[in-house]
Coordinates of C-alpha atoms and ligand atoms in Angstrom, one line a residue:
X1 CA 68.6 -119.7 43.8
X2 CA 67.8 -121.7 40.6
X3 CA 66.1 -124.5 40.7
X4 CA 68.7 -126.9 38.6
X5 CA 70.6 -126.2 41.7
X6 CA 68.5 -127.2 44.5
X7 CA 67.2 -130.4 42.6
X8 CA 71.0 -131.4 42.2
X9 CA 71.3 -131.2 46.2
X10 CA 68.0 -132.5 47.2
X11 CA 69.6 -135.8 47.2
X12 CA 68.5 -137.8 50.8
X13 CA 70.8 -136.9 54.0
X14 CA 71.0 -137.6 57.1
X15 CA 69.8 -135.1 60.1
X16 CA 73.5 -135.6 61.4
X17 CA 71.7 -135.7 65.2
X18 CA 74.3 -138.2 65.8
X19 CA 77.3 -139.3 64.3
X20 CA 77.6 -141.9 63.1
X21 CA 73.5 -142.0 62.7
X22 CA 71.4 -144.5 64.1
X23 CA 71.5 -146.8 61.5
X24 CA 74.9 -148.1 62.0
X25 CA 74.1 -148.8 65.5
X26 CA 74.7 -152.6 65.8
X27 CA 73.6 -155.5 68.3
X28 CA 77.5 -156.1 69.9
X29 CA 76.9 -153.4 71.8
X30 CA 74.6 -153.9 74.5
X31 CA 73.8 -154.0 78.2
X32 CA 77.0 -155.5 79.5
X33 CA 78.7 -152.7 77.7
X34 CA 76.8 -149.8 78.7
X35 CA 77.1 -151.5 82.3
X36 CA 81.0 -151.1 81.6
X37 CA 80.9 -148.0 80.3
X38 CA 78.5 -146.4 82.8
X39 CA 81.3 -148.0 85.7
X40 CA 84.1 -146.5 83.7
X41 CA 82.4 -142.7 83.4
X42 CA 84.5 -139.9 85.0
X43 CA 82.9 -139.3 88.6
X44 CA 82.3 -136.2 87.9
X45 CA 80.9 -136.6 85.0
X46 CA 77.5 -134.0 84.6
X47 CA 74.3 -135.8 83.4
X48 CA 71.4 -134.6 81.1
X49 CA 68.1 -136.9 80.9
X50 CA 65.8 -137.7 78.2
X51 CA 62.7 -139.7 79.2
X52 CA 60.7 -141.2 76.1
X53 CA 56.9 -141.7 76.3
X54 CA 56.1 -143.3 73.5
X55 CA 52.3 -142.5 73.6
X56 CA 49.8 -140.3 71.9
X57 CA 46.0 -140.0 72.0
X58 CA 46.0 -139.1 68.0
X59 CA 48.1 -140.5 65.3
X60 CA 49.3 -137.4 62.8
X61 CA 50.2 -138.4 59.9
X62 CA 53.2 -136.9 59.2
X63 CA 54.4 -138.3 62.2
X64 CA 58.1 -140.0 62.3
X65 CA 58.4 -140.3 65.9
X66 CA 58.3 -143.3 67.8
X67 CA 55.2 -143.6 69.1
X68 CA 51.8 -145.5 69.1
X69 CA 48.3 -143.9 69.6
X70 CA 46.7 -145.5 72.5
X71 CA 42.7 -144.7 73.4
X72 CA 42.7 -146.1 77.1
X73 CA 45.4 -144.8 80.2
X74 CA 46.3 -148.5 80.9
X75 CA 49.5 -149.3 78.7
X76 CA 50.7 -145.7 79.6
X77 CA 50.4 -146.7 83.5
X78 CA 52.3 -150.2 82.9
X79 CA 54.9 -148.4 81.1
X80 CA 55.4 -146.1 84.1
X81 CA 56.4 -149.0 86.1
X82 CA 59.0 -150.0 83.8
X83 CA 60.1 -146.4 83.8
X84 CA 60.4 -146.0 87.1
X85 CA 61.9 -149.7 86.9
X86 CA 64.8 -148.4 84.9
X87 CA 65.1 -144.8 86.6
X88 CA 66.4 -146.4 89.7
X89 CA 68.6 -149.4 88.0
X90 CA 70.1 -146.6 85.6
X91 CA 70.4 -143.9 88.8
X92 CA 72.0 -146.4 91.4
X93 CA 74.9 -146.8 88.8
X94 CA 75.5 -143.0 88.4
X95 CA 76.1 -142.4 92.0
X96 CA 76.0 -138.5 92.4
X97 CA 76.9 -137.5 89.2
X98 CA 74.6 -134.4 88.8
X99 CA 71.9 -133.9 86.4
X100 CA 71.7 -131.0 84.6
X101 CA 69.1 -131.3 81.6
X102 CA 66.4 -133.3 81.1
X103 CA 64.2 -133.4 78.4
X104 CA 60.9 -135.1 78.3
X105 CA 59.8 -136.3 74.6
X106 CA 57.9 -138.8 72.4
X107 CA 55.3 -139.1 71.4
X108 CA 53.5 -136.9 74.4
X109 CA 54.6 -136.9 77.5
X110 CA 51.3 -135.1 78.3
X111 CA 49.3 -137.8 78.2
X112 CA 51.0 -138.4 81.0
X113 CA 47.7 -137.8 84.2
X114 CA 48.5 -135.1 86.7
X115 CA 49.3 -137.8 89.8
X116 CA 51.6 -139.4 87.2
X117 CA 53.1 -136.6 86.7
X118 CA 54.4 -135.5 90.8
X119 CA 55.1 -139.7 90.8
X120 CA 57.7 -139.2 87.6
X121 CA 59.1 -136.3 89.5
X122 CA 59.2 -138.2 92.5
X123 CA 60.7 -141.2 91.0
X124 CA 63.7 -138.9 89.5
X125 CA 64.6 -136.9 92.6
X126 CA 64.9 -140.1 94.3
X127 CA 66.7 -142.0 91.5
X128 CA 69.5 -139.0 90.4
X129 CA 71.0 -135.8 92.0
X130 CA 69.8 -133.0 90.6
X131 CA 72.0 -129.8 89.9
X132 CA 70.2 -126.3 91.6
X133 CA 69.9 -124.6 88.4
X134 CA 68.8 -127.4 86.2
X135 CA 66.9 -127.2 83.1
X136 CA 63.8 -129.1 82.5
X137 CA 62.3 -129.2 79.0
X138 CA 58.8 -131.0 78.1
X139 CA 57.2 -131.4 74.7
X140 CA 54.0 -130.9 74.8
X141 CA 51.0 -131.3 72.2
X142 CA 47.9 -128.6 73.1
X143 CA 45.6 -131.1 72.6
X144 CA 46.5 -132.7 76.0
X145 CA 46.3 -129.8 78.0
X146 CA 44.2 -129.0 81.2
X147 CA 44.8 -127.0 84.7
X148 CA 45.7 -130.5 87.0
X149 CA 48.2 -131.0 84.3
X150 CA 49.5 -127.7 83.9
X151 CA 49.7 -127.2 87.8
X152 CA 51.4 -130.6 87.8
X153 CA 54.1 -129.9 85.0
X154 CA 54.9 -126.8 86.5
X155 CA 55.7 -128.4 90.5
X156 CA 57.9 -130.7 88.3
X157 CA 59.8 -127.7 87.3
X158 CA 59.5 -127.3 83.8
X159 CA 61.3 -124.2 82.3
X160 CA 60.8 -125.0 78.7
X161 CA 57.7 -126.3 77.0
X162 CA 57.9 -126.9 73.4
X163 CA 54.7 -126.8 71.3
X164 CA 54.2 -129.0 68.2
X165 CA 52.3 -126.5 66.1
X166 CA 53.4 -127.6 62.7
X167 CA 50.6 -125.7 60.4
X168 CA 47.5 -123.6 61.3
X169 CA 45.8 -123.9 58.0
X170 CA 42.8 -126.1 58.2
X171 CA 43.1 -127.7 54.6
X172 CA 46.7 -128.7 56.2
X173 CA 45.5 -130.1 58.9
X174 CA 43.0 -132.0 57.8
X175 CA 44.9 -133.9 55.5
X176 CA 47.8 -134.7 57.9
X177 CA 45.4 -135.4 60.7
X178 CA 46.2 -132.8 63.1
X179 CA 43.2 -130.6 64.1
X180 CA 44.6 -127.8 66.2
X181 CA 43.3 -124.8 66.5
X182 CA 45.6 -121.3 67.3
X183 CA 43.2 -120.2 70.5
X184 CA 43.7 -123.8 72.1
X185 CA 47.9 -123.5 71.2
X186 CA 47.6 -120.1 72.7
X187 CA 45.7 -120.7 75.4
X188 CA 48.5 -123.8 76.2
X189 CA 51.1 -121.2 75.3
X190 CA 49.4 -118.9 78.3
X191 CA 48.8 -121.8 80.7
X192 CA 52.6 -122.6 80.8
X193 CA 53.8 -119.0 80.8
X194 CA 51.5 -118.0 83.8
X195 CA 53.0 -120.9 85.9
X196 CA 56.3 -119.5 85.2
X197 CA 57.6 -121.8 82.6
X198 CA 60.0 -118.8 81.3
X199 CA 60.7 -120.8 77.8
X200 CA 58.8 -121.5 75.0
X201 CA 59.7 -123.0 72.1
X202 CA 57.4 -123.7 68.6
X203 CA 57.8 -126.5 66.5
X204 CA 56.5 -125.6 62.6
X205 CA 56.8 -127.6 59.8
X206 CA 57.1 -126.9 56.0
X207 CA 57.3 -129.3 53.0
X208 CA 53.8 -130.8 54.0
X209 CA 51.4 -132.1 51.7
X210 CA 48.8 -129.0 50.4
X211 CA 51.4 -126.8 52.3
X212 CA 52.0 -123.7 50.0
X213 CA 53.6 -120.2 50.7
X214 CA 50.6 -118.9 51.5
X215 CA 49.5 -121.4 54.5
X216 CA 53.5 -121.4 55.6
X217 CA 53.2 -117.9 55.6
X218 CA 50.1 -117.5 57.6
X219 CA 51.1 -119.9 60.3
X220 CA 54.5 -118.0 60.9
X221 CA 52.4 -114.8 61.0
X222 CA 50.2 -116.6 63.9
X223 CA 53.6 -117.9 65.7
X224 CA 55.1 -114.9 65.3
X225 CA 52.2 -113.0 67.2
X226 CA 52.8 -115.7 70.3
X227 CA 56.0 -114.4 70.8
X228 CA 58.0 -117.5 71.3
X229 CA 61.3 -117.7 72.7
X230 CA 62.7 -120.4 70.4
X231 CA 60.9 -121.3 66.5
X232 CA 61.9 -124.8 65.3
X233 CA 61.0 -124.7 61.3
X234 CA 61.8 -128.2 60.5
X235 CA 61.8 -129.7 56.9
X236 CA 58.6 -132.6 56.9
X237 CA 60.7 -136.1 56.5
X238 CA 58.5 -138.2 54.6
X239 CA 59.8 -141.7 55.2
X240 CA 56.8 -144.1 54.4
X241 CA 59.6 -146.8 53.8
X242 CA 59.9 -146.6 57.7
X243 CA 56.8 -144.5 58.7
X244 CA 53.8 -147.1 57.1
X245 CA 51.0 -143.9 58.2
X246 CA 52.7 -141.5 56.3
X247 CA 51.2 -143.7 53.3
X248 CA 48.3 -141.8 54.1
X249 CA 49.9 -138.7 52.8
X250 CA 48.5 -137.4 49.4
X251 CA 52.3 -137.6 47.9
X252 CA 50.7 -135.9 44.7
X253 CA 50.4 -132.6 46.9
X254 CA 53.8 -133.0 48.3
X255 CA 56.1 -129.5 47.3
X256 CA 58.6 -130.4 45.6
X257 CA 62.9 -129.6 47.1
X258 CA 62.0 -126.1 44.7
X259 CA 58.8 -125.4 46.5
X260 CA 60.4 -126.7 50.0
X261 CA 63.0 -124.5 49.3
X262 CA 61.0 -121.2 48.9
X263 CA 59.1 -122.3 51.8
X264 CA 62.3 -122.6 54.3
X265 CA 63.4 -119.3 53.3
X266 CA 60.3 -117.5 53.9
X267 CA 59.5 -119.0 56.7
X268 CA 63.2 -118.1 57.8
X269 CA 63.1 -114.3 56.4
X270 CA 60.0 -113.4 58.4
X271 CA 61.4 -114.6 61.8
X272 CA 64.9 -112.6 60.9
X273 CA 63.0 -109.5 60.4
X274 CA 60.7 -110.4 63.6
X275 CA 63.8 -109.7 65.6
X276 CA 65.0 -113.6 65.3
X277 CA 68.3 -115.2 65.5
X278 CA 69.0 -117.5 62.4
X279 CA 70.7 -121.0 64.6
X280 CA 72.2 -123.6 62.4
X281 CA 70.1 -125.1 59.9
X282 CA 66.4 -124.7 61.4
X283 CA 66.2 -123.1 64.8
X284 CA 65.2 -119.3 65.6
X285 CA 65.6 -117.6 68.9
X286 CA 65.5 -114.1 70.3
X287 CA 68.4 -112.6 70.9
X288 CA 68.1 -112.8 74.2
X289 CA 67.3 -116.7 74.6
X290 CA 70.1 -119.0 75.6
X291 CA 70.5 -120.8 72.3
X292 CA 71.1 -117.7 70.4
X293 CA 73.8 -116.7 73.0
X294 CA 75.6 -120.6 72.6
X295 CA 75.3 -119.7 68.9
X296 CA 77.4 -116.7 69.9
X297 CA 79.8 -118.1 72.2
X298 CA 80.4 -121.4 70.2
X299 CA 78.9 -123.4 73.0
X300 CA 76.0 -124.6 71.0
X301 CA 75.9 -128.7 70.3
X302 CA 73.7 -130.8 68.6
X303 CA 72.3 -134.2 69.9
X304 CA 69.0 -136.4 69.5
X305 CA 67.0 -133.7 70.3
X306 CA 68.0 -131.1 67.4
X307 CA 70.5 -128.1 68.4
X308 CA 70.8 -127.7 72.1
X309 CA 72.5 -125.9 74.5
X310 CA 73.1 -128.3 76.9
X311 CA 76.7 -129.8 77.1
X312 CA 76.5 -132.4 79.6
X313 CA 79.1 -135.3 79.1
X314 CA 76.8 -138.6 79.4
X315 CA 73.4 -138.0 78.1
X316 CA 71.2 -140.9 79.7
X317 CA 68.1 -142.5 77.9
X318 CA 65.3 -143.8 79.4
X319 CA 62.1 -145.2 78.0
X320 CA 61.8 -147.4 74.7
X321 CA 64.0 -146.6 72.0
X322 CA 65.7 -143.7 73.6
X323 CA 69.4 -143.1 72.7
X324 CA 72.0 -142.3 74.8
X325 CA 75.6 -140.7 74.2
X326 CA 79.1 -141.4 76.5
X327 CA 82.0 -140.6 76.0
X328 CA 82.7 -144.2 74.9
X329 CA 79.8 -144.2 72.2
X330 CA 76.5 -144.4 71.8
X331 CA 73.4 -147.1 73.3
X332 CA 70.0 -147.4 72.6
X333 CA 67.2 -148.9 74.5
X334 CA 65.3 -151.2 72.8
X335 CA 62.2 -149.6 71.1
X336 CA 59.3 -152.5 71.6
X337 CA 57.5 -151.2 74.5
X338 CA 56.3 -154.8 75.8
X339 CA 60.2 -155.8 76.0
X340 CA 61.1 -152.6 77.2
X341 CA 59.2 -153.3 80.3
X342 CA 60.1 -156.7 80.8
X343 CA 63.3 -156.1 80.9
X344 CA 63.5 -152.9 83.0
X345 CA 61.0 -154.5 85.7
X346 CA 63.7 -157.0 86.0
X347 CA 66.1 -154.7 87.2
X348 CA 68.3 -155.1 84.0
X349 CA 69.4 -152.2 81.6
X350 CA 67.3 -152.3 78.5
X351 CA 70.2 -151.6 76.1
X352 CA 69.8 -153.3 72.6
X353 CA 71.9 -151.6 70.6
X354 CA 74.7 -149.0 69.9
X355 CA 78.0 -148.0 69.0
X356 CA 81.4 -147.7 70.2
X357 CA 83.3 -144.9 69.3
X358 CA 87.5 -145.4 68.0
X359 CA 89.3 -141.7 67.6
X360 CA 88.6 -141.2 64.1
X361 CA 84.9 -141.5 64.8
X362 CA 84.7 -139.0 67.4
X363 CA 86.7 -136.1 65.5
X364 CA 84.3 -136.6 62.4
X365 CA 81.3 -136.6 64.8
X366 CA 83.3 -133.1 66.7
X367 CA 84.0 -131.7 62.9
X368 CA 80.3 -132.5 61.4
X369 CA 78.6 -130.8 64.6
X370 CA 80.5 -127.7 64.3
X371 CA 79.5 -127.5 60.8
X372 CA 76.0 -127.8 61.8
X373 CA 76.3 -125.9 64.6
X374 CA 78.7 -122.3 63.2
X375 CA 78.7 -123.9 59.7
X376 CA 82.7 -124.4 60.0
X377 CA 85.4 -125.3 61.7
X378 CA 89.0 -124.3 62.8
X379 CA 92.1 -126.6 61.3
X380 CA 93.8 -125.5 64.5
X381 CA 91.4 -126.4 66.8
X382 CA 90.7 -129.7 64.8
X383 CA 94.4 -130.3 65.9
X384 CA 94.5 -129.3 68.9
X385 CA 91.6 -132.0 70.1
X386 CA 92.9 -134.8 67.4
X387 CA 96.3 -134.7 66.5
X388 CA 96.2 -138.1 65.4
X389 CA 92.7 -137.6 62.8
X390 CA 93.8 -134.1 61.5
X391 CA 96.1 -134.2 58.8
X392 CA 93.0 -137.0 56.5
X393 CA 90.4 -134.6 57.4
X394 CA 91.7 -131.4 56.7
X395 CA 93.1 -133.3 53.0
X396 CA 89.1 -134.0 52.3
X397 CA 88.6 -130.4 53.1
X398 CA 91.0 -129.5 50.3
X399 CA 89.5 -131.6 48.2
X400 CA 86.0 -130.5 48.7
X401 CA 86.8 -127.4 48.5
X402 CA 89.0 -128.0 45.1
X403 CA 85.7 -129.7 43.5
X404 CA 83.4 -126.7 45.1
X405 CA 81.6 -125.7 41.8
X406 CA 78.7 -124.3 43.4
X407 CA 80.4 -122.4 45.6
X408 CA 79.3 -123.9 48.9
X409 CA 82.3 -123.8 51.2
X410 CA 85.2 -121.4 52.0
X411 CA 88.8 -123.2 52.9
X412 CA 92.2 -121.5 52.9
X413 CA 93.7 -124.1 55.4
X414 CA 93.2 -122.4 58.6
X415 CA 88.8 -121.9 58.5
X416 CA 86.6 -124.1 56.5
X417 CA 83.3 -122.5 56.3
X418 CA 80.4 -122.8 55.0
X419 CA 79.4 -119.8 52.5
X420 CA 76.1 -118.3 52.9
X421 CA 75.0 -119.5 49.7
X422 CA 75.8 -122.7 51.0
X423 CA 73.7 -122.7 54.1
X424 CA 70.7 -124.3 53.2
X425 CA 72.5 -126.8 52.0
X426 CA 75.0 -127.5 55.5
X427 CA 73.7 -131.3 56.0
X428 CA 74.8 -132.2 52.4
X429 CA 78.1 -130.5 53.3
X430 CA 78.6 -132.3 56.1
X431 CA 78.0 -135.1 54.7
X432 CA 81.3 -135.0 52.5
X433 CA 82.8 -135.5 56.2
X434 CA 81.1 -139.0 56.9
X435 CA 82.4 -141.9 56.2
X436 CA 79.9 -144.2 56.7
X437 CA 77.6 -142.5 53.8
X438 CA 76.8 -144.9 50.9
X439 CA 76.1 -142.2 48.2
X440 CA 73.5 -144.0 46.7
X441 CA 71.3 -144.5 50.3
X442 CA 67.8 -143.7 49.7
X443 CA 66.8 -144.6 54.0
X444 CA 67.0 -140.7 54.8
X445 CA 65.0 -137.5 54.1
X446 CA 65.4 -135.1 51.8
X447 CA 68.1 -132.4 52.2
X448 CA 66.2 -129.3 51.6
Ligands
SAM501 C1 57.4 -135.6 69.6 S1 56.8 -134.4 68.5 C2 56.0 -133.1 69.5 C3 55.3 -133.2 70.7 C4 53.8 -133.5 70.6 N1 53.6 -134.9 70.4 C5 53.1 -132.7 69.5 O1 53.0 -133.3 68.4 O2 52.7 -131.6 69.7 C6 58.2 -133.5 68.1 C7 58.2 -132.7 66.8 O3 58.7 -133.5 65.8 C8 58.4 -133.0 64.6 N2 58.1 -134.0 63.6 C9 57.4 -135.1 63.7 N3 57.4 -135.8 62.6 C10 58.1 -135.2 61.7 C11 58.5 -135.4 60.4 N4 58.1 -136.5 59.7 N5 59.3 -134.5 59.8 C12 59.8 -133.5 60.4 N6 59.5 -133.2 61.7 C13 58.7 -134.0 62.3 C14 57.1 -132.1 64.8 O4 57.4 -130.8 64.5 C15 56.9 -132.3 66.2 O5 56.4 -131.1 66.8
SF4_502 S1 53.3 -135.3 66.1 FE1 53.2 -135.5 68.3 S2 51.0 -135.9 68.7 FE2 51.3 -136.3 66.6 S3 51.7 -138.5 66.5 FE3 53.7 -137.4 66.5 S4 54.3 -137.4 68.6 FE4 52.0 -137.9 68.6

């Protein structure tokens, strides 16, 4: 691919985890409304939960989650509270709607002590009816790990732990400030496994400063041998405009979107031939894993979380910044953690901001996840679900296509597809689809 190319579409794009994207989440709506649109939710409505703890005992520098590095237990056991606060206002107004996912993220919800740990549990049982075969997924950093917590995690019923790796070279780590060694990640890796957890999912990054071919190539190597069920190879987002630690960065040594580039597909051509299923834009799983079988099916979606194969209808946030989806739109709690817990001690919903969602909204979010998801969509599906939004969105098809000089996209009025040359380059395709993008907005990463 030559590199005139990739520098023309290296231009900054959003994720497309949501549609429209955080950003254009506003203060009108707030908790009234997600009261109003939790009491209006279909009855039997299935649930999936995502629990934020925004806590970690190391700051990385890469880092662009929302989370603070904390050195004593005590502002992780007041949040609790709150949490459990918020579990039982949120639960009590879902009734028996049953849950069928929930994912525990951050930060590192490791941190969280063994006791802590069968309370949470507790606390969610109590709070929210729980579906026989659901799935519970944890992130977990390997620095956190010991046998109380493992034994813990697994009585909570965890059946997919997902390992922030990121790079195994030492130069690497050092200069993003994540020391991790491979025998500690593999011994974390074994823990889970031998307690049952029957997922596992790596998270590696590429694009990091001092990252070269060589180090991204070793690290797969080491993942590789680890046999994961799921890889995610994510792009690094450096965002220092929003991220003020990732100042700390030595920028000089970022790659550049040519280097990046090479780095994604290597990274991507050694999982393929390790027997790996290419999924949307940066996951890998083996054939046999659930996500490469909603790749197959068409029942793989995309929310906060990255792709997913969980379709639940309302997906509930809890904890400080987390971001919920209904069917009417989208809500997210507000991210200060001192607020947060005010607010959810008090009983209240903790809803700052969000977005309601009008028709023409929700069939650009349904077309821009499919072409993340299968890279394309079907005109007569489009119509089927939105007669009404159809006819303008299959005209900027046409005239994507029609202006398609690099060849990117395939359209001949019944499948628009992305080609495989254009793959790497799906978000700035989608993209064409949303209407809210300002061409010249520099808030998001870049594209490659
Ligand atoms: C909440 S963290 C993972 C859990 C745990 N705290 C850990 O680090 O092991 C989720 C993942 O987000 C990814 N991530 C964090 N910052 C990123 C950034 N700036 N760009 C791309 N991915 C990032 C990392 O791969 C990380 O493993
Ligand atoms: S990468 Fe994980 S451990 Fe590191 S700061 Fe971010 S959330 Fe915390």
């Amino acid at each position: 691919m030559d590199r005139d190319l990739i520098e023309r579409h290296s231009a900054p794009v959003p994720r497309y985890t949501s549609y429209p994207t955080a950003p254009h989440f506003h203060a009108g709506v707030d908790a009234q409304t997600y009261a109003t649109w939790l009491s209006e939710s279909p009855a039997d409505a299935s649930l999936s939960l995502y629990l934020h703890i925004p806590f970690c005992d190391r700051l990385c520098w890469f880092c662009a989650c929302h989370t603070k590095q904390v050195l004593r237990y005590d502002p992780i056991s007041a949040y609790l509270e709150a949490l459990h606060a918020e579990i039982a206002t949120v639960g009590a107004l879902l009734g028996g709607r049953k849950v069928k996912a929930v994912h525990l993220g951050g930060g590192s919800p490791t941190m969280l002590r063994a006791d802590d740990v069968d309370r949470l549990a507790a606390a969610l049982r109590q709070g929210f009816a729980f579906a026989g075969d659901c799935e519970i997924s944890l992130e977990v950093d390997p620095n956190d790990i010991s046998e109380d917590k493992l034994d813990a995690w697994a009585r909570f019923g965890v059946t997919r732990a997902s390992f922030g790796v990121q790079d195994f070279d030492e130069t690497v780590q050092r200069v993003i400030n994540r020391l991790q060694s491979f025998v500690d990640t593999a011994e974390a890796v074994a823990g889970f496994r031998a307690r049952g957890v029957g997922s596992v999912n790596l998270d590696v990054l590429y694009g990091l400063t001092h990252q070269t071919i060589e180090t991204l190539a070793a690290t797969v190597e080491q993942v590789i041998s680890l046999r994961p069920d799921r890889v995610a190879l994510f792009g690094y987002a450096h965002v220092p405009w929003m991220k003020k630690h990732q100042r700390l960065i030595d920028e000089t040594q970022l790659p550049d979107g040519y280097a990046r580039f090479a780095q994604a597909r290597l990274g991507a051509s050694m999982l393929e031939e390790a027997g790996y299923v290419a999924v949307g834009l940066d996951h890998f799983a083996l054939p046999e894993d659930s996500m490469a079988q909603a790749l197959a099916d068409g029942s793989l979606h995309r929310n906060f979380q990255g792709y997913t194969t969980d379709g639940a209808e309302m997906l509930i946030g809890l904890g400080a910044s987390s971001i919920g989806r209904l069917p009417q739109g989208y809500v997210q709690n507000v991210a200060a953690t001192a607020e947060y817990s005010r607010v959810a001690l008090a009983g209240k919903l903790s809803v700052a901001r969000g977005y309601a969602l009008d028709d023409s909204d929700r069939a650009a979010a349904w077309l821009i996840e499919q072409i993340m998801c299968g890279f394309g969509f079907s005109a007569a599906e489009l119509r089927r679900r939105f007669p009404g939004q159809a006819s303008h969105l299959l005209a900027q098809a046409t005239g994507i296509a029609q202006n398609d000089l690099d060849r990117f996209v395939g359209w001949d009025g019944d499948d628009f597809r992305v080609t495989q040359r254009g793959r790497p380059f799906v978000r700035a395709v989608a993209s064409r689809f949303d209407a809210f993008l300002k061409r010249d907005d520099q808030r998001h990463s870049i594209a490659v």
